[in-house]
CSV table of N, CA and C in Angstrom, one decimal:
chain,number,residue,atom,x,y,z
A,1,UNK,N,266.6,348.0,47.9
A,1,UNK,CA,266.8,349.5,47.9
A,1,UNK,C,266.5,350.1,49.3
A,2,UNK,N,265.5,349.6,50.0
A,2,UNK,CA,265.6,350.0,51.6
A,2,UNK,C,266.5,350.1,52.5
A,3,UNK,N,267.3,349.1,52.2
A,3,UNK,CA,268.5,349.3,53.1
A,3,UNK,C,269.5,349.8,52.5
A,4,UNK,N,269.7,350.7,51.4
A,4,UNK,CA,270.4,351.9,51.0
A,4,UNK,C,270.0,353.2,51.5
A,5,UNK,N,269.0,352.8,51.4
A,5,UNK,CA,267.5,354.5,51.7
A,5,UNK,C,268.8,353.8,53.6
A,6,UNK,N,268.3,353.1,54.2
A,6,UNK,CA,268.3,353.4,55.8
A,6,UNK,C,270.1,353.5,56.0
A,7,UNK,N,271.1,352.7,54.8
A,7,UNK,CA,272.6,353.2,55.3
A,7,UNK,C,272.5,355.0,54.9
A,8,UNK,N,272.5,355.5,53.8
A,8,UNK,CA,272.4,356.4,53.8
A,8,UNK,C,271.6,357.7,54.7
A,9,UNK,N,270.7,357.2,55.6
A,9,UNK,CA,270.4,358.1,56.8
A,9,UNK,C,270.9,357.7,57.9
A,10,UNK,N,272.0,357.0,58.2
A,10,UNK,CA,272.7,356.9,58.8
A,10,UNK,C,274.2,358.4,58.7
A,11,UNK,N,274.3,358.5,57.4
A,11,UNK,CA,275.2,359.3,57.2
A,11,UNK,C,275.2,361.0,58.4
A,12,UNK,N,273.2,361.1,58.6
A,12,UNK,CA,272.8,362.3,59.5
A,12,UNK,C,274.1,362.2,60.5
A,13,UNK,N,274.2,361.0,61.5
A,13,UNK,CA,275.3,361.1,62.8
A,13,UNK,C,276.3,361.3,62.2
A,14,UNK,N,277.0,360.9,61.0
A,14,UNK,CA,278.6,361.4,60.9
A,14,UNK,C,278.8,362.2,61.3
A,15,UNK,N,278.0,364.0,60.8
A,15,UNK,CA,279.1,364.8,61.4
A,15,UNK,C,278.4,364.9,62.8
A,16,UNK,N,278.3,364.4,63.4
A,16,UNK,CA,277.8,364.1,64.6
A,16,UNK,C,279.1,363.5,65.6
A,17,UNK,N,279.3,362.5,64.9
A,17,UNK,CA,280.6,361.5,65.5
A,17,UNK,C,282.0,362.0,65.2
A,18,UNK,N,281.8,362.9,63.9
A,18,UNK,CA,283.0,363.7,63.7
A,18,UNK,C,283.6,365.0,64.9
A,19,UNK,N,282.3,365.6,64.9
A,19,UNK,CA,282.5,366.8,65.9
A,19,UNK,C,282.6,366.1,67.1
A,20,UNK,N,282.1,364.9,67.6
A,20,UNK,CA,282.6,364.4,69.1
A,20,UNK,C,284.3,363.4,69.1
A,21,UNK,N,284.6,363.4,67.8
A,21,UNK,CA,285.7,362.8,67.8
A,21,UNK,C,286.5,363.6,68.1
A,22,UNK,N,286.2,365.4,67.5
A,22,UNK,CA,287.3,366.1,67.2
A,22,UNK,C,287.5,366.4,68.7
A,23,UNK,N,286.1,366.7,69.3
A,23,UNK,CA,286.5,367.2,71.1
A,23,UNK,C,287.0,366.3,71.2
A,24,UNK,N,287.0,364.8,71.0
A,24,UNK,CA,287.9,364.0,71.9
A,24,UNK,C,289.6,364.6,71.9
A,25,UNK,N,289.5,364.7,70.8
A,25,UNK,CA,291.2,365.1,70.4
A,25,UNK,C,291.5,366.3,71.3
A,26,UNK,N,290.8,367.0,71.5
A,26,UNK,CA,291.1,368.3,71.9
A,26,UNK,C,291.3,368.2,73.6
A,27,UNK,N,290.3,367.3,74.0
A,27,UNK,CA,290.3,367.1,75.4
A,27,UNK,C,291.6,365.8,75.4
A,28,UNK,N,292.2,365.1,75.3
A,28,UNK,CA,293.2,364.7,75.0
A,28,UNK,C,294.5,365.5,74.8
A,29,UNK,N,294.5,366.5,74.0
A,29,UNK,CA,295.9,367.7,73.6
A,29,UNK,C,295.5,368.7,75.0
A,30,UNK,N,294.9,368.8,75.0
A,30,UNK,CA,294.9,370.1,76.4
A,30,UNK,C,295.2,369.7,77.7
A,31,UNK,N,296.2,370.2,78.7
A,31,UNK,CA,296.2,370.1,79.7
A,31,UNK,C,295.3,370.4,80.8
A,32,UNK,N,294.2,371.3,80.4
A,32,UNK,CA,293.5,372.3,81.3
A,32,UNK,C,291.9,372.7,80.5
A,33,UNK,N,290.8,372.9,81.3
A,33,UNK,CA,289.7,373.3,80.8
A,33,UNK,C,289.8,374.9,79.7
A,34,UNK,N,290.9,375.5,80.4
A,34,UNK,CA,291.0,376.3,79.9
A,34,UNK,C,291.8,376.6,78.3
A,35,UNK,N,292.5,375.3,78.3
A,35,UNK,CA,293.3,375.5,77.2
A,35,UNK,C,292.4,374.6,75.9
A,36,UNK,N,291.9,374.1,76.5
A,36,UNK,CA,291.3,373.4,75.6
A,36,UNK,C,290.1,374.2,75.2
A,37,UNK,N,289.4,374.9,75.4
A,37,UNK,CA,288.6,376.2,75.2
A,37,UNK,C,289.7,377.0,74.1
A,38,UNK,N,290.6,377.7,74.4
A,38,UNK,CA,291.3,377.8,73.4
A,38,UNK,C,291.4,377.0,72.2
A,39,UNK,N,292.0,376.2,72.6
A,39,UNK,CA,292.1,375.1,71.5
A,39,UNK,C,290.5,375.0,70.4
A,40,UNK,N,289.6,374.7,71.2
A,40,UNK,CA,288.3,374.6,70.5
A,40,UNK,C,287.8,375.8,69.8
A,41,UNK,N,287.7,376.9,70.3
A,41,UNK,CA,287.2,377.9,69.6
A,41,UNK,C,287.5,378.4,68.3
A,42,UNK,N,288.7,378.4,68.1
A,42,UNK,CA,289.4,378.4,66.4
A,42,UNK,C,288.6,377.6,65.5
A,43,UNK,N,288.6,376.5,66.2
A,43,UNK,CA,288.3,375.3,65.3
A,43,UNK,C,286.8,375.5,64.7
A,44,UNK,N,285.9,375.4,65.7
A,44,UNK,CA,284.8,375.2,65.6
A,44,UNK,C,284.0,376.6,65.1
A,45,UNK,N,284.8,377.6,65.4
A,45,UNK,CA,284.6,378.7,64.1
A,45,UNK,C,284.6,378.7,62.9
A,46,UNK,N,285.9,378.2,62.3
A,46,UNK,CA,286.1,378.2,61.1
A,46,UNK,C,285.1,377.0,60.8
A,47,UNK,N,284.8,375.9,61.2
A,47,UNK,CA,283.8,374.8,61.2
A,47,UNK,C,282.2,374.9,60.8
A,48,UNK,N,282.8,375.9,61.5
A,48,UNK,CA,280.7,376.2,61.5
A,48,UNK,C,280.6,377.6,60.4
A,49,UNK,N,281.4,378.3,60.8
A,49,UNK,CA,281.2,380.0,60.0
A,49,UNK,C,281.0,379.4,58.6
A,50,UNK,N,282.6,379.1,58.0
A,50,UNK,CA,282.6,378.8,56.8
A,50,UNK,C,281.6,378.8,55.9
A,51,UNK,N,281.0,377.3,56.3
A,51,UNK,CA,279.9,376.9,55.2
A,51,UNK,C,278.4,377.9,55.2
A,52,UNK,N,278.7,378.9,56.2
A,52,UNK,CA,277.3,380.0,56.1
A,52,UNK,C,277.7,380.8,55.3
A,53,UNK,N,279.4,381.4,55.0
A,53,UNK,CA,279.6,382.5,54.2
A,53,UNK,C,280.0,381.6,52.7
A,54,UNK,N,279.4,380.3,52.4
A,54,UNK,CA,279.8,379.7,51.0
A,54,UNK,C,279.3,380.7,49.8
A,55,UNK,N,278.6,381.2,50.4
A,55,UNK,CA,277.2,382.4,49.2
A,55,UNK,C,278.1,383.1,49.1
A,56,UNK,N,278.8,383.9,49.3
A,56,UNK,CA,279.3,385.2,49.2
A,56,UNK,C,280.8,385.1,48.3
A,57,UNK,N,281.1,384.2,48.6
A,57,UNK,CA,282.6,383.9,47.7
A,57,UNK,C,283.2,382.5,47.5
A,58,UNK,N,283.5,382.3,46.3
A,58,UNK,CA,283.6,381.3,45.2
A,58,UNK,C,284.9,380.9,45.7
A,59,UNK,N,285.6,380.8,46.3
A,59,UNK,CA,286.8,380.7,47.4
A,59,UNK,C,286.5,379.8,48.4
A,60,UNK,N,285.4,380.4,49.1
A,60,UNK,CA,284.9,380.1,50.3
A,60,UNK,C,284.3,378.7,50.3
A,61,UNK,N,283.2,379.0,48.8
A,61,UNK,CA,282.6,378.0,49.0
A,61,UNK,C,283.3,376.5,47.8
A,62,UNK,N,284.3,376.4,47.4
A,62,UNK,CA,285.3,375.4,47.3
A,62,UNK,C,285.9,374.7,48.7
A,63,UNK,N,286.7,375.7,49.1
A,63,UNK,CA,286.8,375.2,50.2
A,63,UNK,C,285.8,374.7,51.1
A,64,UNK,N,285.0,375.0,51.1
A,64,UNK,CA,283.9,374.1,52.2
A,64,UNK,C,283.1,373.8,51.8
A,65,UNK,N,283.6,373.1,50.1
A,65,UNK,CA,282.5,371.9,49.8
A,65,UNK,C,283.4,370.4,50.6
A,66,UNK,N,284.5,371.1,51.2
A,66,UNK,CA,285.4,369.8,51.7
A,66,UNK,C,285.4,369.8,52.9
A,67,UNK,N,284.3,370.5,53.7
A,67,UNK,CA,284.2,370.7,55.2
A,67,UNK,C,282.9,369.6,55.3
A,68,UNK,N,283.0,368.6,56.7
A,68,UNK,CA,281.8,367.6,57.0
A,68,UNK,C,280.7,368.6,57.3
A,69,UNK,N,280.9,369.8,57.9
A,69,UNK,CA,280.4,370.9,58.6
A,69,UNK,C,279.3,371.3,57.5
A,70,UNK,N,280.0,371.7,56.1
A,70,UNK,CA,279.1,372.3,55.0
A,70,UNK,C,278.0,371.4,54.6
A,71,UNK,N,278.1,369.9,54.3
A,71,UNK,CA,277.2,368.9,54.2
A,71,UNK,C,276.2,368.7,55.2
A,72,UNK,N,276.6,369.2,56.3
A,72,UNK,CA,275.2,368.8,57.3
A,72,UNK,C,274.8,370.4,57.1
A,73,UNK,N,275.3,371.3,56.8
A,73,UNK,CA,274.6,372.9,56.5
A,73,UNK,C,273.6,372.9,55.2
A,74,UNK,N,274.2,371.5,54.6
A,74,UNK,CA,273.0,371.9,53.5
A,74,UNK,C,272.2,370.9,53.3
A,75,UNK,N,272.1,369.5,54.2
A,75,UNK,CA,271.8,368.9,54.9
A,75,UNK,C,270.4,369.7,55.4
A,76,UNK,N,270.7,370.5,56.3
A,76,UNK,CA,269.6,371.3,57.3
A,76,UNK,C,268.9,372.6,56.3
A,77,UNK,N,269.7,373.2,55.7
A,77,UNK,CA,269.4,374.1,54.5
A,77,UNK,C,267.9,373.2,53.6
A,78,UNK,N,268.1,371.9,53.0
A,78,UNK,CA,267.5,371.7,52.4
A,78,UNK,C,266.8,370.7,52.9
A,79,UNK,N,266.3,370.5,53.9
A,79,UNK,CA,265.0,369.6,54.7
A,79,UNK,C,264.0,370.7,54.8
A,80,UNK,N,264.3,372.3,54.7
A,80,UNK,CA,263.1,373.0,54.3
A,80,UNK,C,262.3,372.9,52.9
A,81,UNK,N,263.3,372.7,52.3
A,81,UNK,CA,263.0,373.2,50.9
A,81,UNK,C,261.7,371.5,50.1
A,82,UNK,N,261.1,371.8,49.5
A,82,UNK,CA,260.0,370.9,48.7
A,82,UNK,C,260.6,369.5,48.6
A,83,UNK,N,261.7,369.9,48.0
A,83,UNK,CA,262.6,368.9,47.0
A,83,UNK,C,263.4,368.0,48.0
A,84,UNK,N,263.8,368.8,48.9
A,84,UNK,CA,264.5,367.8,50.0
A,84,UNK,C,265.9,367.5,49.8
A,85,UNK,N,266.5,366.8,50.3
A,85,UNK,CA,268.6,366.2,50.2
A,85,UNK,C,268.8,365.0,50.0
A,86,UNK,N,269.7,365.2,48.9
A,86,UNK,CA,269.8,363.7,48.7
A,86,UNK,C,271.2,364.1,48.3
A,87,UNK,N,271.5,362.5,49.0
A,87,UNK,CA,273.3,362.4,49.1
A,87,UNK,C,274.0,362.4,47.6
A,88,UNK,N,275.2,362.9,47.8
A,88,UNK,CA,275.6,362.7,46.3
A,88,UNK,C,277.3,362.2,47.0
A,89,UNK,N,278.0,361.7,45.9
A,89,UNK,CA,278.9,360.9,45.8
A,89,UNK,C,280.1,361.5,46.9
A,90,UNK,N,279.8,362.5,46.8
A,90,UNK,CA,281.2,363.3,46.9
A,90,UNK,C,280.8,363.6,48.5
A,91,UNK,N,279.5,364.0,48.6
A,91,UNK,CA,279.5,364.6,50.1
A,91,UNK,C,279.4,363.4,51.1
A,92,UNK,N,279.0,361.8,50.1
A,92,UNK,CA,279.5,360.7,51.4
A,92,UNK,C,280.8,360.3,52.0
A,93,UNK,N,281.5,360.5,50.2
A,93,UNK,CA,283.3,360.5,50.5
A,93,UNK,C,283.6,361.4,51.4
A,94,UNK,N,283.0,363.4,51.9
A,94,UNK,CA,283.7,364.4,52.4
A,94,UNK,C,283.1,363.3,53.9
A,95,UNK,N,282.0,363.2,54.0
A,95,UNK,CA,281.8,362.2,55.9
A,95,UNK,C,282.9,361.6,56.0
A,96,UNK,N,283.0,360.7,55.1
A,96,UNK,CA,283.9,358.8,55.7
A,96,UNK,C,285.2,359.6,55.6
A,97,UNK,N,285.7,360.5,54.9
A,97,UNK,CA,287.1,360.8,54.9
A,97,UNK,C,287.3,361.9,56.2
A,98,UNK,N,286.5,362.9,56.4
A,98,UNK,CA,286.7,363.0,57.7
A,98,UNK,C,286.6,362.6,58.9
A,99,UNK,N,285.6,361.2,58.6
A,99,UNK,CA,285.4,360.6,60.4
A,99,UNK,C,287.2,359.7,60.5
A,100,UNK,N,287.1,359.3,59.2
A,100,UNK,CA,288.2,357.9,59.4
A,100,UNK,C,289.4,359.2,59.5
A,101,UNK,N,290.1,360.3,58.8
A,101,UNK,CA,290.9,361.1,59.6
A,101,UNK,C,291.0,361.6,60.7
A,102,UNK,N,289.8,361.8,61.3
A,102,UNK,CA,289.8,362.3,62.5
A,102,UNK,C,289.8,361.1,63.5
A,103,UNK,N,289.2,359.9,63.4
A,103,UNK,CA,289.6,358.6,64.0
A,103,UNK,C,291.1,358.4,64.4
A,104,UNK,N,292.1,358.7,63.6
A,104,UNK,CA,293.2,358.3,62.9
A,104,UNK,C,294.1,359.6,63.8
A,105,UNK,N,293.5,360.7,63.9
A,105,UNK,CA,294.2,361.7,64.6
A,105,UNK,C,293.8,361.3,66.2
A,106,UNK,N,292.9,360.7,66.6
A,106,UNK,CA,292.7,360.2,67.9
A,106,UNK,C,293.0,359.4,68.3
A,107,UNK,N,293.5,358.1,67.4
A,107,UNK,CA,294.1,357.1,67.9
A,107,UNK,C,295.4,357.7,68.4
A,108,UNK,N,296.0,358.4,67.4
A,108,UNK,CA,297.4,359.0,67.5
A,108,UNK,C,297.4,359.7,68.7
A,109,UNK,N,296.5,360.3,69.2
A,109,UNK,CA,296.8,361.6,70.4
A,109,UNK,C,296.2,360.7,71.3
A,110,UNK,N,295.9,359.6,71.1
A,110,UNK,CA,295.6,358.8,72.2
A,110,UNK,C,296.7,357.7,72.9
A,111,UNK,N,297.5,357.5,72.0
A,111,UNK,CA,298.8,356.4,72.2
A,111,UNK,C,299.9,357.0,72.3
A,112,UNK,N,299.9,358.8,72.1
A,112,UNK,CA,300.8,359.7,72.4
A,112,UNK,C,300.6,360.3,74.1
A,113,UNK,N,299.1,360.7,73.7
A,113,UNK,CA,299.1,361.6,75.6
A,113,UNK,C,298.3,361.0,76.6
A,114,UNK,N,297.5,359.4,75.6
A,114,UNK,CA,297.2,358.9,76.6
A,114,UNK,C,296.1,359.5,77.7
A,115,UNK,N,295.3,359.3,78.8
A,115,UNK,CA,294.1,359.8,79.2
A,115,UNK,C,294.8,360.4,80.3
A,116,UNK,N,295.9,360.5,80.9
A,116,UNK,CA,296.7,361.1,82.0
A,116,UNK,C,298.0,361.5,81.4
A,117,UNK,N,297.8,362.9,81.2
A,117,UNK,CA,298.9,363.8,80.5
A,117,UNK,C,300.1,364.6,81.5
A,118,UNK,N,299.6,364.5,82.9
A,118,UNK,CA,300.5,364.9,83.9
A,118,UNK,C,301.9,364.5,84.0
């Protein structure tokens, strides 16, 4: 049972490795510091905002029970709280399914634009 306890705290870096996969993509699609600043800021809005306004509407927070973003929000949410966080089925499946898509969107923008896009 230890080494379930230690894979499962492994799960903390996913969205870790997610959010540095997704800049990879971004710095990959962009030609320029600038565009890619563009490019990022949409994203990493909707990324982060979301899972803070899940309280307020029943909309909101469906949709960003499917964000990696919302899992590490309540992740951090509940390392205050007595009771503490414990993984449940679905929020391991929302990690692995976004690292391995976002993997999968990198490989692709990597064998497409390649590290020299000039």
């Amino acid at each position: 049972m230890p080494q379930f306890a230690s894979y499962l705290s492994s799960f903390k870096t996913d969205p870790s490795l997610t959010s540095l996969v997704l800049g990879y993509i971004i710095g990959l699609i962009a030609n320029s510091q600038t565009q890619a600043g563009v490019y990022s800021i949409p994203m990493m809005l909707i990324l982060s905002l979301i899972p803070n306004f899940e309280q307020f509407n029943t909309t909101l927070k469906s949709f960003s029970s499917y964000l990696y973003s919302s899992t590490l929000n309540h992740y951090i949410t509940a390392s205050y709280t007595t009771g503490g966080f414990s993984w449940t089925l679905r929020e391991v499946l929302t990690q692995l399914g976004w690292l391995v898509i976002t993997c999968g969107i990198f490989f692709y923008a990597y064998r497409r634009h390649g590290l020299d896009n000039d």
